[in-house]
CSV table of C-alpha atoms in Angstrom, one decimal:
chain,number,residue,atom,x,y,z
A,1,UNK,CA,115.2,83.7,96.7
A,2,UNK,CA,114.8,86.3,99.5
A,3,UNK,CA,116.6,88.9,96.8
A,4,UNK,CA,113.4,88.0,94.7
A,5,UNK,CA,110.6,88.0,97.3
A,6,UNK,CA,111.7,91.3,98.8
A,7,UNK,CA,111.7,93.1,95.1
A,8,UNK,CA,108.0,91.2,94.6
A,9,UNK,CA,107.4,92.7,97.6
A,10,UNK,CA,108.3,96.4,97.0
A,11,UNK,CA,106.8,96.2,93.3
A,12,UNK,CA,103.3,95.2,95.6
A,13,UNK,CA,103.9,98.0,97.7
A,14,UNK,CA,104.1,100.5,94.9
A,15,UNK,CA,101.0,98.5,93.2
A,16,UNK,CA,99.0,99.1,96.5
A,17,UNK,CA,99.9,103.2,96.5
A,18,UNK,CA,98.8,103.4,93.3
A,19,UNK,CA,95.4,101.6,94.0
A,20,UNK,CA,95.5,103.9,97.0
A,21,UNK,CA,95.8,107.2,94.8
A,22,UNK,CA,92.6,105.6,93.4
A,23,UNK,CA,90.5,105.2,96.2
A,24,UNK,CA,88.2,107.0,98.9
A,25,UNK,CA,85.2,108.6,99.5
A,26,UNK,CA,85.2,112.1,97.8
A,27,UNK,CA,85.1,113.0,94.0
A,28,UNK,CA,86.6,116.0,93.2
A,29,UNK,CA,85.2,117.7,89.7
A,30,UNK,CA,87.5,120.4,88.2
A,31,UNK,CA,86.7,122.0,84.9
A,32,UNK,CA,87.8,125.4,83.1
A,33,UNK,CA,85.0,126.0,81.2
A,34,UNK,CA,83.2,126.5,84.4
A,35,UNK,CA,86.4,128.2,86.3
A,36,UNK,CA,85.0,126.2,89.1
A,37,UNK,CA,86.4,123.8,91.2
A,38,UNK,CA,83.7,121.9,92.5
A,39,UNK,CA,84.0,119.1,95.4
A,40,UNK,CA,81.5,115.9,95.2
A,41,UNK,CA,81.4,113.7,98.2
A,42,UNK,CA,78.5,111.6,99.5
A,43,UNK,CA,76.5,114.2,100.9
A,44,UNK,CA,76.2,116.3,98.3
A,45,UNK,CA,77.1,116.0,94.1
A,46,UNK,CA,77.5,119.1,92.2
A,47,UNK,CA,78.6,118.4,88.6
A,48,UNK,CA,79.7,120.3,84.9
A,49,UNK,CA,76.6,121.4,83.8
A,50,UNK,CA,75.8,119.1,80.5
A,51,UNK,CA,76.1,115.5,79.4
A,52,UNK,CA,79.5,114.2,78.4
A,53,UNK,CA,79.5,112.7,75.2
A,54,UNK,CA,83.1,112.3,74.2
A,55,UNK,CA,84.7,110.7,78.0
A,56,UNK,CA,88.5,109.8,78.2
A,57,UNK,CA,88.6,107.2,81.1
A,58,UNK,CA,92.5,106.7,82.7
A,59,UNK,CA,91.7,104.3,85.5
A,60,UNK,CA,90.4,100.8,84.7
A,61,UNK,CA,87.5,101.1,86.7
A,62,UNK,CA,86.0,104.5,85.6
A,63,UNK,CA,86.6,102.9,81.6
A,64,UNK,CA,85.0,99.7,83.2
A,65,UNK,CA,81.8,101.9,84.9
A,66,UNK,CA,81.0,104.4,81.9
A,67,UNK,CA,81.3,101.2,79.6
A,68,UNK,CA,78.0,100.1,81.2
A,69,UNK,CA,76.6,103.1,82.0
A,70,UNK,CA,76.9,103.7,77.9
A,71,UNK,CA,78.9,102.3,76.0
A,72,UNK,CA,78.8,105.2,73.0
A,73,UNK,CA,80.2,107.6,75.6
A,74,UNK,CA,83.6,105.7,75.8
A,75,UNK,CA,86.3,107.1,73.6
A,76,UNK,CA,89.4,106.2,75.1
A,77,UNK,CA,90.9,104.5,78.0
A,78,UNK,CA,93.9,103.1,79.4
A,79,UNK,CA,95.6,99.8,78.8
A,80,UNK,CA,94.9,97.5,81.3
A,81,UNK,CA,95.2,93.6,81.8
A,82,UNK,CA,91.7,93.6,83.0
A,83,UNK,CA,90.4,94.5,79.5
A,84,UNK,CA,92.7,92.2,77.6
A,85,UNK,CA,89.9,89.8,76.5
A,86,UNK,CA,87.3,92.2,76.9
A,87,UNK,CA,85.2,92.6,72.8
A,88,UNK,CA,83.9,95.8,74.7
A,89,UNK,CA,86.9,97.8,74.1
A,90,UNK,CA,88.7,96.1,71.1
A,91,UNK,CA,88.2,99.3,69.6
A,92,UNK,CA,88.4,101.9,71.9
A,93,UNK,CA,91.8,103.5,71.5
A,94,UNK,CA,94.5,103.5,74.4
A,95,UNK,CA,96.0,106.6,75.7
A,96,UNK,CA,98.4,104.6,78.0
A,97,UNK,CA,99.5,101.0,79.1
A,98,UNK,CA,100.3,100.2,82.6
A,99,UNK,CA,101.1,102.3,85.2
A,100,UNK,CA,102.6,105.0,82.8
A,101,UNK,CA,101.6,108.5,82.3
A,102,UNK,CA,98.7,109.0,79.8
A,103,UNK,CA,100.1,110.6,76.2
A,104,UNK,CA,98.3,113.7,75.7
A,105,UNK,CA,98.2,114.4,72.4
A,106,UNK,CA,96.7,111.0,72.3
A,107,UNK,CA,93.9,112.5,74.7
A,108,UNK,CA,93.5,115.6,72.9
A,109,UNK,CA,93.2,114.5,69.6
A,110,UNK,CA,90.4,112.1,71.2
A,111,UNK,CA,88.3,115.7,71.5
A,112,UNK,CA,87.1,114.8,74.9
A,113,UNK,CA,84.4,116.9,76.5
A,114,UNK,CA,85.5,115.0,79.9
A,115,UNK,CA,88.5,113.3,81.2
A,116,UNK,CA,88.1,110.8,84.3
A,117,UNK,CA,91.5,110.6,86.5
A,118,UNK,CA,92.6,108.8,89.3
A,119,UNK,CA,93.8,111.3,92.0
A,120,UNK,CA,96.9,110.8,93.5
A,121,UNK,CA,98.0,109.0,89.9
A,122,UNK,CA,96.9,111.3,87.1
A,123,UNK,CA,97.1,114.8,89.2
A,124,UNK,CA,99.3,116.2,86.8
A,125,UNK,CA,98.0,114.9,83.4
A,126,UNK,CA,94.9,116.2,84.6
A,127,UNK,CA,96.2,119.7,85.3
A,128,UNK,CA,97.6,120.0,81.6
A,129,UNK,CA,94.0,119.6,80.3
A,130,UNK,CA,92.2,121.8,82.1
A,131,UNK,CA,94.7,124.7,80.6
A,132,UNK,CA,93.9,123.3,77.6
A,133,UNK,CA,90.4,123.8,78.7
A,134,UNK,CA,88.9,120.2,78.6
A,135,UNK,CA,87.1,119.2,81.7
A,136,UNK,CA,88.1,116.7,83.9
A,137,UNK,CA,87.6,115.4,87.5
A,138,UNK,CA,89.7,113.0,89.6
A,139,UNK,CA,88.6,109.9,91.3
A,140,UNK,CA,88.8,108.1,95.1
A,141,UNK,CA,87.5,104.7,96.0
A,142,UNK,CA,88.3,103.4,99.3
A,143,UNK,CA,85.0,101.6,100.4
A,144,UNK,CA,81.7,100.5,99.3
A,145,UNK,CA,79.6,103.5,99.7
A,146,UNK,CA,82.5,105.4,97.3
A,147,UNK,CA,81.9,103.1,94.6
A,148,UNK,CA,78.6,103.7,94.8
A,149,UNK,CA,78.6,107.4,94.9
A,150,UNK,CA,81.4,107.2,91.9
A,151,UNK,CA,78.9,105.2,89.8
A,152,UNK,CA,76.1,107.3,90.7
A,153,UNK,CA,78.4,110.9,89.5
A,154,UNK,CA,79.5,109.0,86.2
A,155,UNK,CA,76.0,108.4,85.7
A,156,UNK,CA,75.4,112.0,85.9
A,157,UNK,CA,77.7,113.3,83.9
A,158,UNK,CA,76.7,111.4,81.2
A,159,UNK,CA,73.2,111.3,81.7
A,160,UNK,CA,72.6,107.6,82.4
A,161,UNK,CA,70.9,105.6,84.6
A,162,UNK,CA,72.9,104.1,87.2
A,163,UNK,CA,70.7,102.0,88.7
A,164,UNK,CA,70.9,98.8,87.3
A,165,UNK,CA,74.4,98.8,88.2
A,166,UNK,CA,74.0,99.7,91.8
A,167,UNK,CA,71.5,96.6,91.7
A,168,UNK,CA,74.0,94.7,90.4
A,169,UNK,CA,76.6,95.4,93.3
A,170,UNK,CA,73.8,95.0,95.6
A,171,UNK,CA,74.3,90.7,94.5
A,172,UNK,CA,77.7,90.6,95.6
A,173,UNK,CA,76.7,91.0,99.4
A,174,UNK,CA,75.6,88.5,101.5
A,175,UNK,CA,72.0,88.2,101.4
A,176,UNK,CA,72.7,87.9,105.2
A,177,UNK,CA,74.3,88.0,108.5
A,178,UNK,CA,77.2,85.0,108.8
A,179,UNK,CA,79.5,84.4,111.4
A,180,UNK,CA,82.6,86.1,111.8
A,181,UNK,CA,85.6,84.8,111.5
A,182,UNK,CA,89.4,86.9,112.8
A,183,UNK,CA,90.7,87.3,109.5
A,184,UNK,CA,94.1,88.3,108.5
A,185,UNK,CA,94.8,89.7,104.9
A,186,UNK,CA,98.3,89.6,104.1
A,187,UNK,CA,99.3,91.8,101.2
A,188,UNK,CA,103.1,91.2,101.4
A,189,UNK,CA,105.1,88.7,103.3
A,190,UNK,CA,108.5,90.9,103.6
A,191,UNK,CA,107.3,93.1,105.5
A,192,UNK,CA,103.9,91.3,106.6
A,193,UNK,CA,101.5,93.9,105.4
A,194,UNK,CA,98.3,94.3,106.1
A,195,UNK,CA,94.6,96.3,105.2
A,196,UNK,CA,93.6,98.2,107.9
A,197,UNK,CA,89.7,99.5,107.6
A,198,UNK,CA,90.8,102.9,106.3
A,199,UNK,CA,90.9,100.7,102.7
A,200,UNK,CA,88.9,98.9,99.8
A,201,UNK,CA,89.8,96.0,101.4
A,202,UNK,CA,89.8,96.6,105.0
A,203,UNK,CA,86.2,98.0,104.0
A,204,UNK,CA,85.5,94.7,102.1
A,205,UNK,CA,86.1,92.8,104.7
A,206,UNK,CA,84.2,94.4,106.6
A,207,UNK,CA,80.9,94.0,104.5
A,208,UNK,CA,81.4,90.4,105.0
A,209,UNK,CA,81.5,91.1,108.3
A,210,UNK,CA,85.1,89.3,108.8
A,211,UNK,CA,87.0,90.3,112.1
A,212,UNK,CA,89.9,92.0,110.3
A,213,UNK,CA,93.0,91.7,113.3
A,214,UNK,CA,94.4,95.1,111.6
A,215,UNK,CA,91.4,97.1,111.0
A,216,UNK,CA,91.6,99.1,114.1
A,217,UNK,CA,95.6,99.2,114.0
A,218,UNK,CA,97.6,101.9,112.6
A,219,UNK,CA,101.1,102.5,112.4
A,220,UNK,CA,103.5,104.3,110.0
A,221,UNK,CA,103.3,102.4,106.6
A,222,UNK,CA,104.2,104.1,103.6
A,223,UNK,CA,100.7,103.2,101.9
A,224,UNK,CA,97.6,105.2,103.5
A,225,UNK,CA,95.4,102.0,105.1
A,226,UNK,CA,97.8,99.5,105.2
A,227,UNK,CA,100.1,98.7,108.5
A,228,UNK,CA,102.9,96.5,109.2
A,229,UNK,CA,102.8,93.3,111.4
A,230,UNK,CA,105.4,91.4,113.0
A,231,UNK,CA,105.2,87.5,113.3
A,232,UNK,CA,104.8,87.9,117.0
A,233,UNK,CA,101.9,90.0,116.3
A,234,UNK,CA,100.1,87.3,113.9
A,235,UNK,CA,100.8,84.7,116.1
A,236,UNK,CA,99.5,86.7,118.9
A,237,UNK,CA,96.0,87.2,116.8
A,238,UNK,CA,95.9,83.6,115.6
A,239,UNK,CA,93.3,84.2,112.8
A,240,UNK,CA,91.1,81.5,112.0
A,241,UNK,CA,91.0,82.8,108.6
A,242,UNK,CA,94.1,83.9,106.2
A,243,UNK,CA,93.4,85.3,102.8
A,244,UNK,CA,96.8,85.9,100.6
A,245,UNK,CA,97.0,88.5,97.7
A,246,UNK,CA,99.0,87.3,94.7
A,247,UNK,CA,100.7,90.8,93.9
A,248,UNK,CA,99.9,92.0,90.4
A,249,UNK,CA,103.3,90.9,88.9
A,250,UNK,CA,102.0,87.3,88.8
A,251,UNK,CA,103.9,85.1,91.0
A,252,UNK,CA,102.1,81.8,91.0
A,253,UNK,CA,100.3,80.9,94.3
A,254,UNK,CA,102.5,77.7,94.6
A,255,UNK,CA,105.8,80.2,94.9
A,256,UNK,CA,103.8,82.4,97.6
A,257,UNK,CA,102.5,79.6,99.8
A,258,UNK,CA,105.9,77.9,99.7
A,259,UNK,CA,107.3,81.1,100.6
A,260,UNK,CA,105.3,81.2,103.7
A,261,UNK,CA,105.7,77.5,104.6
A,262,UNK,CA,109.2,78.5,105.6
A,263,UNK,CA,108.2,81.3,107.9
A,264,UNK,CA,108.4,79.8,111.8
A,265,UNK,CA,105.0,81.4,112.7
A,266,UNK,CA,103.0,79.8,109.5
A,267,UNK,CA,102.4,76.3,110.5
A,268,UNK,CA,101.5,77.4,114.0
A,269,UNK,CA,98.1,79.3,113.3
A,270,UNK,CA,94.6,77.9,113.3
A,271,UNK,CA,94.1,79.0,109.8
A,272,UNK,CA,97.5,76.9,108.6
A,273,UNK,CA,95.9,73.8,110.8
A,274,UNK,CA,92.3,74.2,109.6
A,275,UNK,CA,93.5,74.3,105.9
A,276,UNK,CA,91.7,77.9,105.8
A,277,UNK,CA,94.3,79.5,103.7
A,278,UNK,CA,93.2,81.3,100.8
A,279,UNK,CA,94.7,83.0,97.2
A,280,UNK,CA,93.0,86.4,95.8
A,281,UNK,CA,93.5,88.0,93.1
A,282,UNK,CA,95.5,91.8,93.3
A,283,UNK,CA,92.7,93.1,91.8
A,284,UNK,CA,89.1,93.6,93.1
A,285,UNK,CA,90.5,93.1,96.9
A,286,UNK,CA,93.0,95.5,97.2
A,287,UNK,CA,92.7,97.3,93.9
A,288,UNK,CA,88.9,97.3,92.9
A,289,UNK,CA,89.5,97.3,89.3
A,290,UNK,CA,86.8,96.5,87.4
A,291,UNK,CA,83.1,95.4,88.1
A,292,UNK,CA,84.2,91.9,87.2
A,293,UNK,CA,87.5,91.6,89.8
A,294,UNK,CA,84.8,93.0,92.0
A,295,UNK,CA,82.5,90.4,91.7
A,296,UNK,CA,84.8,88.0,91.6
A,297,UNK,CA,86.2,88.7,94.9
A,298,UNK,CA,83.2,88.6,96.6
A,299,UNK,CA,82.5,85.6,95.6
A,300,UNK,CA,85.8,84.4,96.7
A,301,UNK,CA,85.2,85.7,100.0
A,302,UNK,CA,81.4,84.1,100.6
A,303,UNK,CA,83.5,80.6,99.6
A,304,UNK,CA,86.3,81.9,102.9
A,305,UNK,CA,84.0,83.2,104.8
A,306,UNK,CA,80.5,81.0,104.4
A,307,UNK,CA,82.5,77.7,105.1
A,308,UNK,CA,82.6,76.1,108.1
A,309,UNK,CA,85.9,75.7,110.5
A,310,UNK,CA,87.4,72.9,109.8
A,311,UNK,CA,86.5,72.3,105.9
């Protein structure tokens, strides 16, 4: 049992990297044609001169963005669960499944007159096309204002308008101020990790305006925005409000809640007593995605954090 938690736990933890090589603040455009490398970050956007018209996506969430930006610009993309049912890419061909490396003659045979990557992730891939002379640019999305910025650059470069879209994000807030609850996120449960607010989902939290016990923490995790807690620590925070991440291998939320029952600590903290214990889904809270995991989440969290103790 422990055997199975603990390699659960490390597959999460390399899960979570990944989404980190996939989020922050800064967009970084590089193409050949150009011989420019240019930097895009939220003060200032400078991108390949021209709309795209042929655009390789390899992260789910740039696919998922240009998709409804325009659909006609999409030409390839990588596999992801979060398209599975998806009619708006039946036909778009993949250049990858999972988490491995995109094929590149699958790419290049796409004739692609830009390629979206995920930095940290698709550094190398990326490299390969631009001596082949195909621009590209990489992606980070760590917080809100990023995803806006990212949407507003994709936009760009394939002359769109982005604003519906940022309308649309705009209903996922609260409309406004609620009460804030201490809020623990909890990742993993061997080691006990949690978003601090250097993340998407520390920064999520945030937006709901949830008093995240780690978001001020730091310590030496190896995932950037993420630290480790001991029980003393959680105990010692007491949140009123627990939110659990089912990790993206699919462990039902029946396994991970009796897994936690067993832990001393659990049945001691307000959240455990007030029945304020709550399941997300890996993606949209720690990995944003897709517009829809997005969504999805916030809802999820106005349901957490919009009901009152004790329900």
């Amino acid at each position: 049992m422990h055997r199975r938690w603990f390699l659960s736990a490390l597959a999460l933890l390399m899960s979570i990297f990944l989404a980190a090589c996939t989020t922050v603040n800064t967009q970084q455009p590089q193409t050949k044609i150009t011989s420019t490398t240019e930097r895009i970050n939220t003060n200032s956007q400078q991108l390949p001169k021209g709309s795209a018209e042929r655009v390789v996506a390899l992260s789910s969430l740039s696919a998922d963005i240009i998709s409804r930006l325009d659909q006609t610009k999409i030409v390839g993309i990588t596999g992801s669960k979060l398209f599975k049912n998806d009619s708006r890419f039946n036909d778009i061909p993949r250049v990858s499944e999972g988490q491995s490396p995109p094929n590149l003659e699958k790419v290049v045979a796409l004739k692609p007159d830009l390629v979206i990557g995920a930095e940290g992730f698709s550094n190398i891939p990326i490299q390969k096309l631009q001596q082949l002379g195909i621009p590209t640019f990489l992606t980070k999305v760590n917080n809100w204002e990023s995803l806006e910025e990212l949407t507003k650059t994709l936009a760009k470069s394939i002359d769109a308008d982005p604003q519906p879209l940022l309308n649309r994000y705009k209903t996922f807030l609260p409309e406004k101020p609620i009460q804030g609850f201490s809020t623990l996120a909890l990742v993993s449960r061997q080691p006990i990790l949690a978003p601090n607010k250097n993340s998407w989902a520390g920064d999520l939290l945030a937006k709901f305006q949830a008093k995240n016990i780690a978001a001020d923490l730091q310590g030496k995790s190896p995932v950037g925005g993420y630290v480790t807690l001991s029980a003393e620590k959680v105990l010692e925070a007491n949140p009123e409000v627990i939110i659990l991440v089912n990790p993206p291998q699919g462990n039902s939320e029946v396994a991970l809640l009796d897994s936690l029952k067993k832990e001393a600590f659990w049945q001691q903290l307000q959240a455990t007593k007030n029945n304020r214990v709550y399941v997300f889904d890996y993606y949209g809270l720690v990995n944003p995605g897709s517009i829809n995991a997005i969504e999805k989440a916030c809802q999820q969290l106005k349901q957490a954090l919009f009901a009152p103790q004790g329900t």
